[in-house]
Short mmCIF file of C-alpha atoms in Angstrom, two decimals:
data_model
loop_
_atom_site.label_atom_id
_atom_site.label_comp_id
_atom_site.label_asym_id
_atom_site.label_seq_id
_atom_site.Cartn_x
_atom_site.Cartn_y
_atom_site.Cartn_z
CA UNK A 1 127.18 -101.80 97.33
CA UNK A 2 129.28 -100.66 94.45
CA UNK A 3 127.51 -98.52 91.93
CA UNK A 4 128.39 -100.97 89.21
CA UNK A 5 127.59 -98.59 86.41
CA UNK A 6 130.31 -96.31 87.71
CA UNK A 7 132.95 -98.96 88.23
CA UNK A 8 135.56 -97.41 85.89
CA UNK A 9 135.11 -93.97 87.35
CA UNK A 10 135.57 -95.31 90.87
CA UNK A 11 138.52 -97.44 89.84
CA UNK A 12 140.38 -94.54 88.27
CA UNK A 13 139.79 -92.32 91.29
CA UNK A 14 141.11 -95.00 93.62
CA UNK A 15 144.09 -95.60 91.41
CA UNK A 16 144.91 -91.88 91.42
CA UNK A 17 144.36 -91.57 95.17
CA UNK A 18 146.69 -94.48 95.91
CA UNK A 19 149.52 -92.62 94.20
CA UNK A 20 149.19 -89.81 96.73
CA UNK A 21 150.26 -89.68 100.35
CA UNK A 22 147.67 -90.82 102.87
CA UNK A 23 147.02 -87.32 104.19
CA UNK A 24 146.36 -85.98 100.71
CA UNK A 25 143.94 -88.71 99.72
CA UNK A 26 140.76 -87.61 101.45
CA UNK A 27 141.16 -84.05 100.15
CA UNK A 28 141.72 -85.36 96.65
CA UNK A 29 138.70 -87.67 96.79
CA UNK A 30 136.48 -84.92 98.19
CA UNK A 31 137.55 -82.55 95.44
CA UNK A 32 137.27 -85.14 92.66
CA UNK A 33 133.81 -86.26 93.73
CA UNK A 34 132.64 -82.67 93.69
CA UNK A 35 129.63 -83.02 95.94
CA UNK A 36 128.53 -86.38 94.50
CA UNK A 37 127.75 -88.06 97.83
CA UNK A 38 127.22 -91.55 96.42
CA UNK A 39 130.52 -91.51 94.55
CA UNK A 40 132.33 -90.07 97.55
CA UNK A 41 130.97 -92.73 99.87
CA UNK A 42 131.93 -95.53 97.51
CA UNK A 43 135.45 -94.30 96.76
CA UNK A 44 136.17 -93.60 100.45
CA UNK A 45 134.92 -97.00 101.49
CA UNK A 46 136.98 -98.86 98.89
CA UNK A 47 140.02 -96.74 99.60
CA UNK A 48 139.68 -97.69 103.25
CA UNK A 49 139.54 -101.35 102.21
CA UNK A 50 142.62 -100.84 100.07
CA UNK A 51 144.65 -99.31 102.88
CA UNK A 52 144.01 -102.08 105.34
CA UNK A 53 144.84 -105.72 105.29
CA UNK A 54 141.56 -107.61 104.86
CA UNK A 55 140.16 -111.15 104.70
CA UNK A 56 141.62 -111.76 101.23
CA UNK A 57 145.11 -110.94 102.46
CA UNK A 58 144.58 -112.96 105.59
CA UNK A 59 143.53 -115.97 103.55
CA UNK A 60 146.50 -115.59 101.22
CA UNK A 61 148.78 -115.61 104.24
CA UNK A 62 147.05 -118.61 105.76
CA UNK A 63 146.93 -120.70 102.62
CA UNK A 64 149.99 -119.72 100.73
CA UNK A 65 152.18 -118.40 103.46
CA UNK A 66 155.77 -119.10 102.71
CA UNK A 67 157.38 -117.36 105.64
CA UNK A 68 160.83 -117.83 107.10
CA UNK A 69 159.93 -120.96 109.02
CA UNK A 70 159.00 -122.65 105.80
CA UNK A 71 161.18 -125.34 104.33
CA UNK A 72 161.08 -123.87 100.86
CA UNK A 73 162.50 -120.66 102.25
CA UNK A 74 160.73 -118.26 99.90
CA UNK A 75 159.52 -116.17 102.77
CA UNK A 76 157.06 -113.42 102.30
CA UNK A 77 157.53 -110.05 103.94
CA UNK A 78 154.01 -108.86 103.08
CA UNK A 79 152.08 -107.53 106.03
CA UNK A 80 155.15 -107.12 108.23
CA UNK A 81 156.58 -103.97 109.66
CA UNK A 82 160.29 -103.57 109.12
CA UNK A 83 161.73 -100.67 111.09
CA UNK A 84 159.48 -97.76 110.20
CA UNK A 85 158.33 -99.35 106.96
CA UNK A 86 155.07 -101.21 106.51
CA UNK A 87 155.60 -103.89 103.89
CA UNK A 88 152.71 -104.26 101.48
CA UNK A 89 152.68 -106.31 98.35
CA UNK A 90 155.45 -108.15 96.59
CA UNK A 91 156.11 -106.36 93.32
CA UNK A 92 158.58 -108.71 91.78
CA UNK A 93 161.84 -110.47 92.18
CA UNK A 94 164.78 -111.95 90.43
CA UNK A 95 167.65 -114.21 91.31
CA UNK A 96 169.23 -111.66 93.60
CA UNK A 97 166.48 -109.74 95.32
CA UNK A 98 162.79 -109.40 96.01
CA UNK A 99 161.06 -106.03 95.76
CA UNK A 100 158.03 -105.07 97.82
CA UNK A 101 155.69 -102.13 97.73
CA UNK A 102 155.89 -100.51 101.16
CA UNK A 103 155.06 -97.39 103.09
CA UNK A 104 157.40 -95.20 105.05
CA UNK A 105 155.29 -94.94 108.22
CA UNK A 106 157.18 -91.94 109.60
CA UNK A 107 157.02 -89.77 106.50
CA UNK A 108 153.87 -91.43 105.17
CA UNK A 109 155.07 -91.87 101.63
CA UNK A 110 155.24 -94.83 99.28
CA UNK A 111 158.58 -96.57 98.97
CA UNK A 112 159.93 -99.74 97.46
CA UNK A 113 161.85 -102.17 99.64
CA UNK A 114 164.33 -104.51 98.09
CA UNK A 115 165.42 -107.51 100.09
CA UNK A 116 168.24 -109.84 99.30
CA UNK A 117 166.79 -113.22 98.35
CA UNK A 118 166.52 -115.16 101.63
CA UNK A 119 168.55 -118.06 100.30
CA UNK A 120 171.43 -115.69 99.64
CA UNK A 121 171.42 -113.83 102.94
CA UNK A 122 173.98 -116.19 104.40
CA UNK A 123 176.27 -115.74 101.42
CA UNK A 124 178.84 -112.99 102.15
CA UNK A 125 179.61 -112.48 98.44
CA UNK A 126 175.96 -111.97 97.61
CA UNK A 127 175.63 -109.52 100.48
CA UNK A 128 178.66 -107.62 99.26
CA UNK A 129 177.30 -107.42 95.71
CA UNK A 130 173.94 -106.30 97.03
CA UNK A 131 175.55 -103.48 99.00
CA UNK A 132 177.69 -102.43 96.05
CA UNK A 133 174.60 -102.26 93.90
CA UNK A 134 172.94 -100.03 96.49
CA UNK A 135 176.00 -97.83 96.83
CA UNK A 136 176.35 -97.45 93.07
CA UNK A 137 172.71 -96.51 92.72
CA UNK A 138 172.89 -94.12 95.68
CA UNK A 139 175.41 -91.84 93.96
CA UNK A 140 173.19 -91.49 90.92
CA UNK A 141 170.46 -88.93 90.57
CA UNK A 142 168.33 -89.69 87.57
CA UNK A 143 164.55 -89.78 87.12
CA UNK A 144 164.71 -93.34 85.82
CA UNK A 145 166.83 -94.65 88.63
CA UNK A 146 165.47 -95.13 92.12
CA UNK A 147 166.81 -92.81 94.76
CA UNK A 148 168.22 -94.93 97.55
CA UNK A 149 167.03 -93.72 100.93
CA UNK A 150 168.61 -96.26 103.14
CA UNK A 151 170.36 -99.59 103.26
CA UNK A 152 170.71 -101.87 106.23
CA UNK A 153 170.43 -105.29 107.75
CA UNK A 154 167.55 -106.71 109.64
CA UNK A 155 166.97 -109.66 111.85
CA UNK A 156 164.15 -111.90 110.78
CA UNK A 157 162.27 -113.89 113.37
CA UNK A 158 164.18 -116.12 115.71
CA UNK A 159 166.52 -117.41 113.05
CA UNK A 160 168.56 -114.18 113.31
CA UNK A 161 169.48 -114.39 109.69
CA UNK A 162 170.66 -110.96 108.68
CA UNK A 163 169.13 -109.72 105.50
CA UNK A 164 170.35 -106.53 103.89
CA UNK A 165 167.70 -104.41 102.39
CA UNK A 166 167.52 -101.31 100.30
CA UNK A 167 164.81 -98.79 100.75
CA UNK A 168 164.18 -96.70 97.75
CA UNK A 169 161.73 -94.26 96.38
CA UNK A 170 159.52 -95.68 93.74
CA UNK B 1 133.79 -134.62 93.38
CA UNK B 2 134.46 -132.65 90.28
CA UNK B 3 131.58 -132.44 87.85
CA UNK B 4 131.81 -131.85 84.16
CA UNK B 5 129.10 -129.23 84.46
CA UNK B 6 131.23 -127.21 86.86
CA UNK B 7 134.05 -127.17 84.41
CA UNK B 8 131.80 -125.90 81.66
CA UNK B 9 130.43 -123.09 83.79
CA UNK B 10 133.90 -122.22 85.01
CA UNK B 11 135.12 -121.89 81.49
CA UNK B 12 132.17 -119.92 80.19
CA UNK B 13 133.82 -116.56 80.57
CA UNK B 14 136.79 -117.43 78.43
CA UNK B 15 136.52 -116.28 74.84
CA UNK B 16 135.27 -118.69 72.24
CA UNK B 17 138.67 -119.27 70.68
CA UNK B 18 140.14 -120.30 74.01
CA UNK B 19 137.33 -122.66 74.83
CA UNK B 20 138.51 -125.72 72.90
CA UNK B 21 141.89 -125.56 74.49
CA UNK B 22 140.39 -125.09 77.93
CA UNK B 23 137.89 -127.89 77.56
CA UNK B 24 140.68 -130.24 76.72
CA UNK B 25 143.29 -129.02 79.15
CA UNK B 26 141.46 -127.96 82.25
CA UNK B 27 140.64 -131.44 83.62
CA UNK B 28 144.19 -132.62 83.01
CA UNK B 29 145.76 -129.58 84.65
CA UNK B 30 143.30 -129.96 87.51
CA UNK B 31 144.31 -133.57 88.09
CA UNK B 32 147.97 -132.76 87.84
CA UNK B 33 147.70 -129.96 90.40
CA UNK B 34 145.73 -132.15 92.77
CA UNK B 35 148.32 -134.87 92.60
CA UNK B 36 151.16 -132.46 93.21
CA UNK B 37 149.32 -130.76 96.06
CA UNK B 38 148.57 -134.08 97.75
CA UNK B 39 152.13 -135.25 97.35
CA UNK B 40 153.47 -132.03 98.83
CA UNK B 41 151.10 -132.02 101.74
CA UNK B 42 151.76 -135.66 102.55
CA UNK B 43 155.37 -134.74 103.17
CA UNK B 44 154.57 -131.57 105.04
CA UNK B 45 151.59 -132.63 107.02
CA UNK B 46 152.08 -130.25 109.91
CA UNK B 47 151.97 -127.30 107.64
CA UNK B 48 148.71 -126.62 105.84
CA UNK B 49 150.14 -124.06 103.53
CA UNK B 50 150.68 -124.34 99.85
CA UNK B 51 153.04 -122.43 97.67
CA UNK B 52 150.75 -122.06 94.68
CA UNK B 53 153.43 -120.50 92.54
CA UNK B 54 155.61 -123.55 93.05
CA UNK B 55 152.69 -125.91 92.42
CA UNK B 56 151.74 -124.25 89.18
CA UNK B 57 155.34 -124.20 87.99
CA UNK B 58 155.76 -127.83 88.90
CA UNK B 59 152.63 -128.69 86.92
CA UNK B 60 154.02 -126.76 83.97
CA UNK B 61 157.31 -128.67 84.13
CA UNK B 62 155.56 -132.02 84.53
CA UNK B 63 153.13 -131.48 81.71
CA UNK B 64 154.86 -129.29 79.17
CA UNK B 65 158.45 -130.02 80.14
CA UNK B 66 157.99 -133.73 79.69
CA UNK B 67 155.93 -133.30 76.56
CA UNK B 68 152.75 -134.62 78.13
CA UNK B 69 150.77 -131.78 76.69
CA UNK B 70 151.19 -129.74 73.58
CA UNK B 71 150.58 -126.13 74.29
CA UNK B 72 151.54 -123.17 72.20
CA UNK B 73 151.53 -120.53 74.82
CA UNK B 74 152.98 -120.66 78.28
CA UNK B 75 150.68 -117.79 79.22
CA UNK B 76 147.67 -119.89 78.25
CA UNK B 77 148.81 -122.71 80.45
CA UNK B 78 149.21 -120.40 83.44
CA UNK B 79 145.76 -118.91 82.94
CA UNK B 80 144.29 -122.40 82.95
CA UNK B 81 146.43 -123.48 85.86
CA UNK B 82 145.37 -120.52 88.01
CA UNK B 83 141.73 -121.43 87.43
CA UNK B 84 142.42 -125.10 88.09
CA UNK B 85 144.22 -124.19 91.33
CA UNK B 86 141.13 -122.30 92.46
CA UNK B 87 138.99 -125.34 91.68
CA UNK B 88 141.35 -127.72 93.47
CA UNK B 89 141.28 -125.65 96.64
CA UNK B 90 137.55 -125.01 96.55
CA UNK B 91 136.90 -128.71 96.03
CA UNK B 92 139.06 -129.55 99.02
CA UNK B 93 137.10 -127.06 101.09
CA UNK B 94 133.74 -128.44 99.95
CA UNK B 95 134.81 -132.01 100.66
CA UNK B 96 136.15 -131.17 104.09
CA UNK B 97 132.99 -129.34 104.99
CA UNK B 98 130.89 -132.32 103.91
CA UNK B 99 133.07 -134.71 105.89
CA UNK B 100 132.88 -132.55 108.98
CA UNK B 101 129.11 -132.72 108.81
CA UNK B 102 129.40 -136.47 108.62
CA UNK B 103 127.94 -136.54 105.15
CA UNK B 104 130.87 -138.19 103.42
CA UNK B 105 129.45 -141.17 101.60
CA UNK B 106 132.55 -142.19 99.80
CA UNK B 107 136.04 -143.12 100.89
CA UNK B 108 138.40 -140.22 100.91
CA UNK B 109 142.13 -140.78 100.66
CA UNK B 110 143.75 -139.95 103.98
CA UNK B 111 146.03 -137.30 102.56
CA UNK B 112 143.05 -135.31 101.37
CA UNK B 113 141.20 -135.20 104.63
CA UNK B 114 142.78 -132.20 106.21
CA UNK B 115 144.37 -130.11 103.55
CA UNK B 116 142.96 -126.85 104.81
CA UNK B 117 142.30 -125.63 108.31
CA UNK B 118 138.50 -125.62 108.83
CA UNK B 119 138.30 -121.88 109.14
CA UNK B 120 140.37 -121.37 105.99
CA UNK B 121 138.09 -123.76 104.14
CA UNK B 122 135.07 -121.65 105.08
CA UNK B 123 136.86 -118.45 104.13
CA UNK B 124 137.88 -119.97 100.83
CA UNK B 125 134.28 -120.83 100.00
CA UNK B 126 133.22 -117.27 100.84
CA UNK B 127 135.97 -115.96 98.59
CA UNK B 128 134.92 -118.28 95.78
CA UNK B 129 131.35 -117.00 96.01
CA UNK B 130 132.49 -113.36 96.15
CA UNK B 131 134.72 -114.01 93.16
CA UNK B 132 131.72 -115.33 91.24
CA UNK B 133 129.88 -112.09 92.01
CA UNK B 134 132.89 -110.05 90.94
CA UNK B 135 133.16 -112.05 87.73
CA UNK B 136 129.54 -111.32 86.93
CA UNK B 137 130.26 -107.59 87.14
CA UNK B 138 133.82 -107.47 85.85
CA UNK B 139 135.02 -110.65 84.24
CA UNK B 140 138.62 -109.56 83.76
CA UNK B 141 138.95 -108.49 87.40
CA UNK B 142 137.98 -111.97 88.52
CA UNK B 143 140.55 -113.48 86.17
CA UNK B 144 143.20 -111.13 87.57
CA UNK B 145 142.38 -112.32 91.10
CA UNK B 146 142.64 -115.92 89.95
CA UNK B 147 146.07 -115.28 88.46
CA UNK B 148 147.36 -113.26 91.40
CA UNK B 149 145.76 -115.13 94.28
CA UNK B 150 145.42 -118.72 93.06
CA UNK B 151 148.17 -118.71 90.46
CA UNK B 152 150.67 -116.79 92.60
CA UNK B 153 151.56 -114.60 89.62
CA UNK B 154 153.22 -111.20 89.69
CA UNK B 155 151.66 -108.11 88.09
CA UNK B 156 153.89 -108.62 85.04
CA UNK B 157 153.06 -112.30 84.66
CA UNK B 158 149.36 -111.56 85.01
CA UNK B 159 149.67 -108.86 82.35
CA UNK B 160 151.23 -111.37 79.99
CA UNK B 161 148.58 -113.98 80.67
CA UNK B 162 145.64 -111.61 80.32
CA UNK B 163 147.17 -109.64 77.49
CA UNK B 164 146.89 -106.10 78.80
CA UNK B 165 149.48 -103.69 80.20
CA UNK B 166 150.94 -104.12 83.71
CA UNK B 167 149.57 -100.64 84.57
CA UNK B 168 146.05 -101.83 83.80
CA UNK B 169 146.54 -105.00 85.82
CA UNK B 170 147.87 -103.00 88.75
CA UNK B 171 144.90 -100.63 88.70
CA UNK B 172 142.31 -103.37 88.31
CA UNK B 173 143.96 -105.60 90.90
CA UNK B 174 143.89 -102.75 93.45
CA UNK B 175 140.19 -102.28 92.83
CA UNK B 176 139.42 -106.01 92.86
CA UNK B 177 141.39 -106.57 96.06
CA UNK B 178 139.71 -103.64 97.84
CA UNK B 179 136.29 -104.75 96.61
CA UNK B 180 136.79 -108.36 97.71
CA UNK B 181 138.21 -107.36 101.09
CA UNK B 182 135.15 -105.21 101.65
CA UNK B 183 132.75 -107.89 100.43
CA UNK B 184 134.31 -110.46 102.71
CA UNK B 185 134.34 -108.13 105.74
CA UNK B 186 130.65 -107.37 105.61
#
């Protein structure tokens, strides 16, 4: 059970650990807990629950799943693996694209994945604009602008609808 | 069926100033969402999934867009709608469970019979109970889960509704999600 009196302390440690790479997390938690076994156990256990997809996520998928087969076409990429990226949570979206929190599984680092809005993936002009945006951003090197790691197309499900995506550092 | 007492207890963790608005609006938003959900699911019977974001937005357009309610703040409406969405789904789950046990003593409209898959209904009730426990410890965390999970809101939208920074929402959501996943796994 959570040591409720220490909720904030635990929450801040988890929040800080999440910002690190997976291999750095346990070292960080060990150091931060400084021999406090109860705190260490709690933070490690919740961090484990954070890193995996659990019943809450499963239920969200079951109840509110809006995947590619769905008539409304607002398909969710959460929980999928795209190339060597594990897609986590949807961070936001606009008219043009949808951005997800993701993890580069090869280099084990956090990334952001931007997908062209599914409804636009069949539109060549939209695809072109999306690529231009990626190319323009890729030549820039500024702390407030995402570094573009990669851009490509993927095939989703059986519908074979190509969907360009940009993979960028957060 | 929905009881007035449930509404009151559901609303108890809102601040006093918000209570009047909630008391008045919650039942109406609840009914609106139920109607929209039933209508949607009647047309998409094979697919027991709901797009809660779309439902909540549709309710907003129906009610505020057509002037059927007066509401100052869009954020307020969405906070109420997220809670009402939770109630709508939990009530479906409770009703289905009762029917499955053969205890249904009133006529249930056909379109409401199988809104949720049985297993999802059970899971939803477990989540609702876990969310009550979370709310007793950390009230705001439970509200964040309502907004994110039942209201389909983004981090930014949730921040606007709750009135704290997106960074705070992100941190508290991570904790709440991990905590609930662990609660529900054990």
